[in-house]
Short mmCIF file of C-alpha atoms in Angstrom, two decimals:
data_model
loop_
_atom_site.label_atom_id
_atom_site.label_comp_id
_atom_site.label_asym_id
_atom_site.label_seq_id
_atom_site.Cartn_x
_atom_site.Cartn_y
_atom_site.Cartn_z
CA MET A 1 57.89 -18.47 32.06
CA ILE A 2 59.63 -16.20 34.52
CA ASN A 3 60.04 -13.58 31.81
CA ILE A 4 56.53 -13.63 31.62
CA LEU A 5 56.08 -13.51 35.31
CA GLY A 6 58.25 -10.27 34.87
CA ALA A 7 60.70 -12.13 37.28
CA LYS A 8 64.33 -12.00 35.45
CA TYR A 9 66.22 -15.62 35.02
CA THR A 10 70.04 -16.33 35.64
CA ASN A 11 72.18 -19.38 33.40
CA TYR A 12 74.24 -19.05 37.08
CA MET A 13 73.89 -19.15 40.74
CA THR A 14 74.64 -16.63 43.02
CA SER A 15 74.23 -15.34 46.12
CA HIS A 16 72.05 -12.62 44.72
CA ASN A 17 69.06 -15.01 43.36
CA THR A 18 65.63 -15.09 45.16
CA VAL A 19 64.79 -18.41 43.87
CA ILE A 20 66.23 -22.03 43.11
CA ILE A 21 63.97 -23.54 41.07
CA CYS A 22 64.79 -27.18 40.86
CA ARG A 23 63.62 -30.99 39.44
CA LYS A 24 65.63 -32.94 42.61
CA ASN A 25 65.76 -31.22 45.74
CA GLU A 26 69.85 -32.81 45.84
CA GLY A 27 73.43 -31.50 44.16
CA LYS A 28 75.84 -28.38 43.99
CA LYS A 29 73.56 -25.56 43.84
CA VAL A 30 71.15 -26.41 46.28
CA LYS A 31 73.01 -27.20 48.47
CA LYS A 32 74.54 -23.07 48.85
CA ALA A 33 71.10 -22.38 48.31
CA ARG A 34 70.64 -23.44 51.92
CA GLU A 35 73.28 -22.30 53.26
CA TRP A 36 72.69 -18.78 51.38
CA ARG A 37 69.22 -19.78 52.56
CA ILE A 38 68.10 -19.14 49.31
CA PRO A 39 64.32 -20.39 48.87
CA ILE A 40 63.85 -23.92 46.91
CA VAL A 41 60.88 -24.63 45.45
CA ASN A 42 59.57 -27.13 42.14
CA VAL A 43 57.75 -26.01 38.88
CA GLN A 44 54.13 -26.87 39.98
CA TRP A 45 55.47 -23.06 42.74
CA LEU A 46 57.05 -21.57 39.08
CA HIS A 47 52.77 -22.69 37.24
CA ASP A 48 50.99 -21.69 39.48
CA LEU A 49 52.01 -18.15 39.93
CA MET A 50 51.19 -18.40 35.93
CA PHE A 51 47.86 -19.10 36.20
CA GLY A 52 47.44 -16.15 39.03
CA GLN A 53 47.87 -17.78 42.06
CA ILE A 54 49.95 -15.46 43.92
CA ASP A 55 49.82 -16.43 47.25
CA ALA A 56 52.61 -18.89 45.98
CA LEU A 57 54.86 -16.20 46.07
CA ARG A 58 55.18 -16.33 50.38
CA LEU A 59 54.15 -19.60 50.35
CA SER A 60 57.26 -21.42 48.48
CA MET A 61 57.91 -23.88 52.34
CA ALA A 62 54.27 -25.08 51.23
CA HIS A 63 54.11 -28.82 50.43
CA LYS A 64 53.13 -29.46 47.47
CA TYR A 65 55.99 -27.15 46.75
CA GLN A 66 59.09 -29.56 47.72
CA GLN A 67 58.08 -32.98 45.89
CA TYR A 68 60.16 -32.95 43.27
CA ASP A 69 59.89 -36.40 42.49
CA LEU A 70 57.32 -35.84 40.03
CA GLU A 71 56.73 -38.16 36.59
CA ASN A 72 56.40 -35.26 35.09
CA PRO A 73 57.62 -31.61 36.88
CA PHE A 74 55.49 -30.05 33.77
CA ALA A 75 51.88 -31.16 33.89
CA ILE A 76 50.28 -28.44 33.95
CA ASP A 77 47.51 -28.62 36.43
CA TYR A 78 44.23 -27.62 34.06
CA THR A 79 42.10 -27.05 37.75
CA LEU A 80 43.32 -23.56 37.98
CA ALA A 81 42.10 -22.33 34.68
CA PRO A 82 39.22 -24.03 33.77
CA HIS A 83 37.74 -20.79 31.98
CA LEU A 84 40.59 -21.38 29.29
CA MET A 85 39.58 -25.77 28.99
CA ALA A 86 36.17 -24.71 29.17
CA ALA A 87 35.71 -24.95 24.57
CA TRP A 88 38.11 -27.71 24.80
CA LYS A 89 35.93 -30.29 26.86
CA SER A 90 32.70 -29.60 24.39
CA PRO A 91 32.46 -31.63 21.69
CA ILE A 92 31.87 -30.09 17.98
CA LYS A 93 29.24 -31.55 16.05
CA ILE A 94 29.52 -32.04 12.36
CA SER A 95 27.46 -33.91 10.06
CA GLU A 96 28.45 -36.28 7.13
CA GLU A 97 27.08 -33.97 4.41
CA LEU A 98 28.71 -30.36 5.97
CA ILE A 99 32.53 -32.56 5.44
CA LYS A 100 30.35 -33.77 1.86
CA LYS A 101 29.77 -29.76 0.83
CA HIS A 102 33.16 -28.19 2.30
CA ASN A 103 35.42 -31.37 0.74
CA ILE A 104 36.37 -31.70 3.75
CA GLU A 105 39.40 -34.48 4.28
CA THR A 106 39.22 -37.01 7.04
CA LYS A 107 42.30 -37.55 8.08
CA THR A 108 43.48 -41.52 10.70
CA PRO A 109 45.06 -40.63 13.85
CA GLU A 110 48.47 -42.53 11.71
CA ALA A 111 47.92 -40.54 8.94
CA ILE A 112 47.57 -36.92 10.57
CA ALA A 113 51.44 -38.60 12.88
CA ASN A 114 52.88 -39.17 9.14
CA ALA A 115 51.50 -34.77 8.21
CA GLU A 116 53.51 -34.04 11.31
CA LYS A 117 56.57 -36.19 10.30
CA GLU A 118 56.51 -34.45 6.80
CA SER A 119 55.58 -30.57 7.54
CA LYS A 120 58.97 -32.01 10.35
CA LYS A 121 60.84 -32.74 7.93
CA ARG A 122 59.95 -29.68 5.31
CA GLU A 123 60.35 -27.36 8.01
CA ASN A 124 63.96 -28.96 8.94
CA GLU A 125 65.25 -28.40 4.86
CA GLU A 126 64.12 -25.27 4.83
CA ASN A 127 65.26 -23.18 7.83
CA ILE A 128 67.84 -25.79 9.15
CA GLU A 129 69.70 -26.72 6.42
CA PRO A 130 69.95 -23.66 4.78
CA GLU A 131 71.82 -21.80 7.53
CA ALA A 132 74.57 -24.29 7.84
CA LYS A 133 75.35 -23.45 4.46
CA ARG A 134 75.83 -20.27 4.90
CA MET A 135 77.89 -20.63 8.05
CA ARG A 136 79.93 -23.56 5.88
CA VAL A 137 83.08 -21.25 4.41
CA GLU A 138 85.64 -23.40 1.59
CA SER A 139 88.93 -23.90 3.80
CA PRO A 140 92.19 -22.19 2.61
CA PRO A 141 94.22 -23.66 0.53
CA LEU A 142 97.42 -25.00 1.32
CA GLU A 143 99.94 -22.09 0.89
CA GLU A 144 102.89 -24.67 -0.59
CA ASN A 145 100.59 -25.46 -3.17
CA ILE A 146 100.04 -22.25 -5.17
CA PRO A 147 103.19 -20.48 -7.08
CA LEU A 148 103.87 -17.47 -6.92
CA THR A 149 102.95 -15.16 -10.41
CA THR A 150 103.77 -12.42 -9.97
CA GLN A 151 107.54 -10.98 -11.30
CA ASN A 152 107.15 -8.35 -8.36
CA PRO A 153 105.99 -10.23 -5.27
CA PRO A 154 107.00 -8.24 -2.01
CA ASP A 155 109.51 -8.50 0.43
CA ASN A 156 109.07 -10.38 3.79
CA GLU A 157 108.02 -7.01 5.23
CA ASN A 158 106.10 -5.95 3.12
CA LYS A 159 103.89 -9.24 2.57
CA PRO A 160 99.87 -8.51 2.61
CA ARG A 161 99.38 -11.14 6.00
CA VAL A 162 95.03 -12.12 4.79
CA LEU A 163 91.96 -12.48 6.54
CA PHE A 164 88.68 -12.73 5.62
CA THR A 165 85.10 -11.95 7.08
CA GLY A 166 81.71 -11.79 5.42
CA PHE A 167 82.06 -15.39 2.73
CA SER A 168 81.31 -18.33 2.38
CA LYS A 169 84.07 -19.23 -0.43
CA ILE A 170 87.30 -17.66 0.19
CA ASN A 171 89.64 -20.21 -1.77
CA ASP A 172 89.53 -17.53 -4.88
CA MET A 173 90.41 -15.25 -3.57
CA ALA A 174 93.00 -16.99 -1.19
CA LYS A 175 94.90 -18.30 -3.80
CA VAL A 176 95.22 -14.72 -5.81
CA VAL A 177 96.88 -13.40 -2.41
CA LEU A 178 99.31 -16.25 -2.37
CA GLN A 179 99.91 -16.05 -6.26
CA LEU A 180 100.40 -12.09 -5.90
CA GLY A 181 102.95 -13.64 -2.89
CA GLY A 182 101.38 -12.59 0.41
CA CYS A 183 99.97 -14.93 2.70
CA LEU A 184 97.00 -15.87 4.80
CA ALA A 185 96.43 -14.56 8.68
CA LYS A 186 95.97 -17.01 11.28
CA SER A 187 94.53 -14.72 13.02
CA GLU A 188 93.07 -12.15 13.66
CA THR A 189 95.70 -10.98 15.40
CA GLU A 190 98.60 -11.43 12.11
CA CYS A 191 96.74 -10.26 9.84
CA THR A 192 97.64 -6.53 8.07
CA HIS A 193 94.18 -6.72 5.70
CA LEU A 194 91.12 -7.47 6.54
CA VAL A 195 88.76 -8.27 3.43
CA ALA A 196 85.25 -7.17 3.96
CA ASN A 197 82.55 -5.37 1.67
CA ARG A 198 80.59 -4.34 4.30
CA TYR A 199 80.47 -4.61 8.57
CA ALA A 200 79.87 -7.07 9.81
CA ARG A 201 80.16 -7.51 14.31
CA THR A 202 81.93 -10.55 13.49
CA GLN A 203 84.55 -11.77 16.02
CA LYS A 204 87.53 -11.72 13.38
CA PHE A 205 86.20 -7.90 12.04
CA LEU A 206 86.32 -6.87 16.07
CA CYS A 207 89.62 -8.32 17.18
CA ALA A 208 91.61 -7.19 14.07
CA ILE A 209 90.83 -3.37 13.32
CA HIS A 210 92.74 -3.73 16.97
CA VAL A 211 95.53 -4.77 14.16
CA VAL A 212 94.94 -3.85 10.62
CA LYS A 213 96.94 -1.13 8.73
CA TYR A 214 94.26 -2.07 5.58
CA VAL A 215 90.59 -2.57 5.81
CA VAL A 216 89.53 -3.74 1.70
CA THR A 217 87.02 -4.86 -0.40
CA THR A 218 87.26 -7.54 -3.31
CA ASP A 219 87.48 -4.96 -5.62
CA TRP A 220 91.22 -4.85 -4.53
CA ILE A 221 91.16 -8.34 -4.75
CA THR A 222 90.82 -8.38 -8.03
CA GLU A 223 92.46 -5.38 -9.58
CA SER A 224 95.78 -7.28 -7.83
CA GLU A 225 95.37 -9.94 -10.05
CA LYS A 226 94.71 -8.30 -13.43
CA GLN A 227 98.04 -5.91 -12.76
CA ASN A 228 99.42 -9.08 -11.33
CA GLN A 229 100.48 -7.46 -8.68
CA PHE A 230 99.62 -6.33 -5.09
CA ILE A 231 98.51 -2.94 -5.88
CA ASP A 232 97.39 0.46 -3.52
CA GLU A 233 95.16 -0.65 -0.86
CA LYS A 234 93.76 3.18 -0.45
CA GLN A 235 90.56 3.83 -2.79
CA TYR A 236 89.19 0.56 -1.87
CA VAL A 237 89.54 0.77 2.17
CA MET A 238 86.20 -0.13 2.89
CA ARG A 239 83.43 2.14 3.08
CA ASP A 240 80.27 0.98 4.48
CA THR A 241 77.52 4.19 5.17
CA GLU A 242 74.67 2.66 6.71
CA SER A 243 76.77 0.77 9.12
CA GLU A 244 79.41 3.57 9.83
CA LYS A 245 76.20 5.89 10.61
CA ILE A 246 74.59 3.64 13.22
CA TYR A 247 77.97 2.98 15.33
CA GLY A 248 78.96 6.31 14.71
CA PHE A 249 82.71 5.47 13.07
CA ASN A 250 84.25 6.23 9.83
CA MET A 251 86.44 3.70 8.16
CA GLU A 252 89.33 6.06 6.77
CA ARG A 253 89.63 8.03 9.66
CA VAL A 254 89.68 4.67 12.47
CA LEU A 255 92.25 3.43 9.74
CA ASN A 256 94.59 6.32 9.58
CA ARG A 257 94.39 7.63 13.48
CA VAL A 258 97.74 8.06 14.53
CA ASP A 259 98.30 7.17 17.96
CA ARG A 260 97.86 3.12 17.21
CA THR A 261 98.53 2.17 21.31
CA PRO A 262 96.00 -0.70 21.75
CA ILE A 263 92.45 1.60 23.29
CA PHE A 264 92.27 -1.60 26.28
CA LYS A 265 95.91 -1.13 27.10
CA ASN A 266 95.95 -1.28 30.51
CA TYR A 267 92.70 -2.03 31.89
CA ILE A 268 91.72 -5.05 33.40
CA ILE A 269 88.11 -5.53 32.85
CA PHE A 270 85.59 -8.01 34.53
CA VAL A 271 82.90 -9.76 32.25
CA THR A 272 79.73 -10.87 33.81
CA ALA A 273 78.36 -14.14 33.06
CA GLY A 274 75.82 -12.55 31.21
CA VAL A 275 77.34 -10.46 29.01
CA ILE A 276 76.98 -11.84 25.07
CA PRO A 277 78.36 -12.28 23.15
CA LYS A 278 79.86 -15.55 24.42
CA SER A 279 83.09 -15.12 26.77
CA ASP A 280 85.75 -16.39 24.11
CA ILE A 281 84.50 -13.72 22.06
CA THR A 282 84.32 -11.06 24.29
CA LYS A 283 87.83 -12.37 26.02
CA ALA A 284 88.89 -12.77 22.52
CA ILE A 285 88.49 -8.74 21.86
CA ILE A 286 89.75 -7.87 24.80
CA GLU A 287 92.88 -9.96 23.91
CA ALA A 288 93.41 -8.02 20.85
CA GLY A 289 93.04 -4.25 22.01
CA GLY A 290 95.71 -4.97 24.91
CA GLY A 291 93.60 -5.46 27.93
CA THR A 292 93.54 -8.22 30.07
CA PRO A 293 90.30 -9.88 30.85
CA VAL A 294 88.68 -11.74 34.41
CA TYR A 295 85.65 -13.98 33.56
CA LYS A 296 85.76 -16.22 36.97
CA LYS A 297 85.58 -14.49 40.03
CA ALA A 298 84.30 -10.70 40.91
CA PRO A 299 87.16 -9.31 42.07
CA THR A 300 86.65 -7.26 45.78
CA LEU A 301 87.22 -3.37 46.55
CA ARG A 302 90.48 -4.14 48.15
CA GLN A 303 91.46 -5.73 44.41
CA ILE A 304 90.49 -3.57 42.34
CA LYS A 305 92.28 -0.22 44.59
CA SER A 306 95.32 -2.40 44.64
CA ILE A 307 95.00 -2.56 40.29
CA GLU A 308 93.86 1.12 40.20
CA GLN A 309 96.94 1.74 43.05
CA SER A 310 99.31 0.14 39.81
CA GLY A 311 98.59 2.64 37.61
CA ARG A 312 95.69 0.59 36.04
CA LYS A 313 92.82 0.78 35.33
CA PHE A 314 89.07 -0.93 36.46
CA VAL A 315 86.38 -1.23 34.58
CA ILE A 316 82.87 -3.74 34.63
CA ILE A 317 81.51 -5.27 31.66
CA THR A 318 77.50 -5.77 32.57
CA CYS A 319 73.41 -6.57 31.07
CA GLU A 320 70.47 -5.11 32.76
CA ASN A 321 70.15 -8.75 33.99
CA ASP A 322 73.31 -9.08 35.85
CA LEU A 323 72.91 -5.72 37.59
CA HIS A 324 71.89 -6.99 40.44
CA LEU A 325 75.82 -8.36 40.97
CA CYS A 326 77.21 -4.51 40.57
CA LYS A 327 75.40 -3.00 42.89
CA MET A 328 78.10 -2.85 45.66
CA TYR A 329 80.64 -1.11 42.63
CA LEU A 330 78.23 0.95 41.54
CA GLU A 331 77.79 2.27 45.28
CA LYS A 332 81.03 2.88 45.45
CA LYS A 333 81.36 4.67 42.03
CA ILE A 334 83.37 2.45 40.26
CA CYS A 335 82.99 2.36 36.33
CA VAL A 336 80.36 -0.22 34.79
CA GLN A 337 80.03 -0.27 31.60
CA ASN A 338 77.44 -2.62 29.25
CA VAL A 339 79.37 -5.06 26.47
CA GLU A 340 78.57 -1.73 23.73
CA PHE A 341 81.81 -0.47 25.82
CA ILE A 342 83.93 -3.26 23.60
CA LEU A 343 82.42 -3.96 20.54
CA THR A 344 80.89 0.16 19.80
CA GLY A 345 84.51 1.08 21.39
CA SER A 346 86.22 -1.44 19.78
CA ILE A 347 84.72 -0.21 15.69
CA ARG A 348 85.71 3.00 16.87
CA GLN A 349 89.06 2.58 18.18
CA GLU A 350 88.19 4.99 20.81
CA LEU A 351 86.45 4.48 24.13
CA ASP A 352 83.55 5.68 25.31
CA PHE A 353 83.23 6.26 29.31
CA SER A 354 79.12 8.26 29.05
CA SER A 355 77.25 6.26 26.82
CA PHE A 356 77.18 3.29 27.65
CA VAL A 357 77.27 3.58 31.95
CA TYR A 358 75.48 1.98 34.48
CA THR A 359 74.54 4.08 37.04
CA LEU A 360 71.78 3.51 40.35
#
């Protein structure tokens, strides 16, 4: 409803919010809203705006918008939209002859309720179950249970530490890796080989790309198994022409870059609350790239100046819905970027300060 009205919704509260919609007139947010003199209203205020009562914007303190003990706060006042309800008040008369002619099946309320239950059940089976199956990933086998099959296992220094991404089943491939003397990486930042058949913007991919030596397809696993030893990776580098064109990167060039310095090294990166993907994902990507993420409290201008004087760099990552939080920083010419600065920068392994920047 908020978005339809053209307003912005935030799942957090700051002094920049212009109105707070509450079910009860209590709690930390209500207390803070009073302190910051932000209007507090009930859901009825939102309903009235939806039905064209524009006066509600200037009458937020009206008595009806300050009632918080409503039995059903989302109940609609149909008198606000009589033209929409008129058709539902005029019954349609259908004769028995018409019912027989068109073979219309009459249903009791109980039959209708049962049909709705069956429909919801089928919907759940069709939509939720496949998603659950798609997300289910087999656990890799225990390394100590897999004996070596090769006579030429790599030494510890050159042992591939393999990570898989984009697969629903990995047990068979993981088994081959272990049989040939490799190991399964326990985290994105430990892997040397990322196995993927196409580019996907997963946490694994965007973290691992900062540290891996190779991104290879499953063909590398298959051919290595045939030869009973790990083979040269160069001809099995993953190429995804469509994704490379969309995101502007070349996988071979990324992997062969001479400068392997982490791209976020010496960067302090503040991420605002509304940014997607979620904070745990952006945090992992920034840290994998050598940066320091900050989330909970926005730094002051003095703190930012201190950061820059120490030789480090400061960047703010935000989104359209959080831009109001960054007005002060934009006015002071502090670097404010969209999250693509992190995501696209990671896969390209270079920072683009012009394509994703926010300005006043």
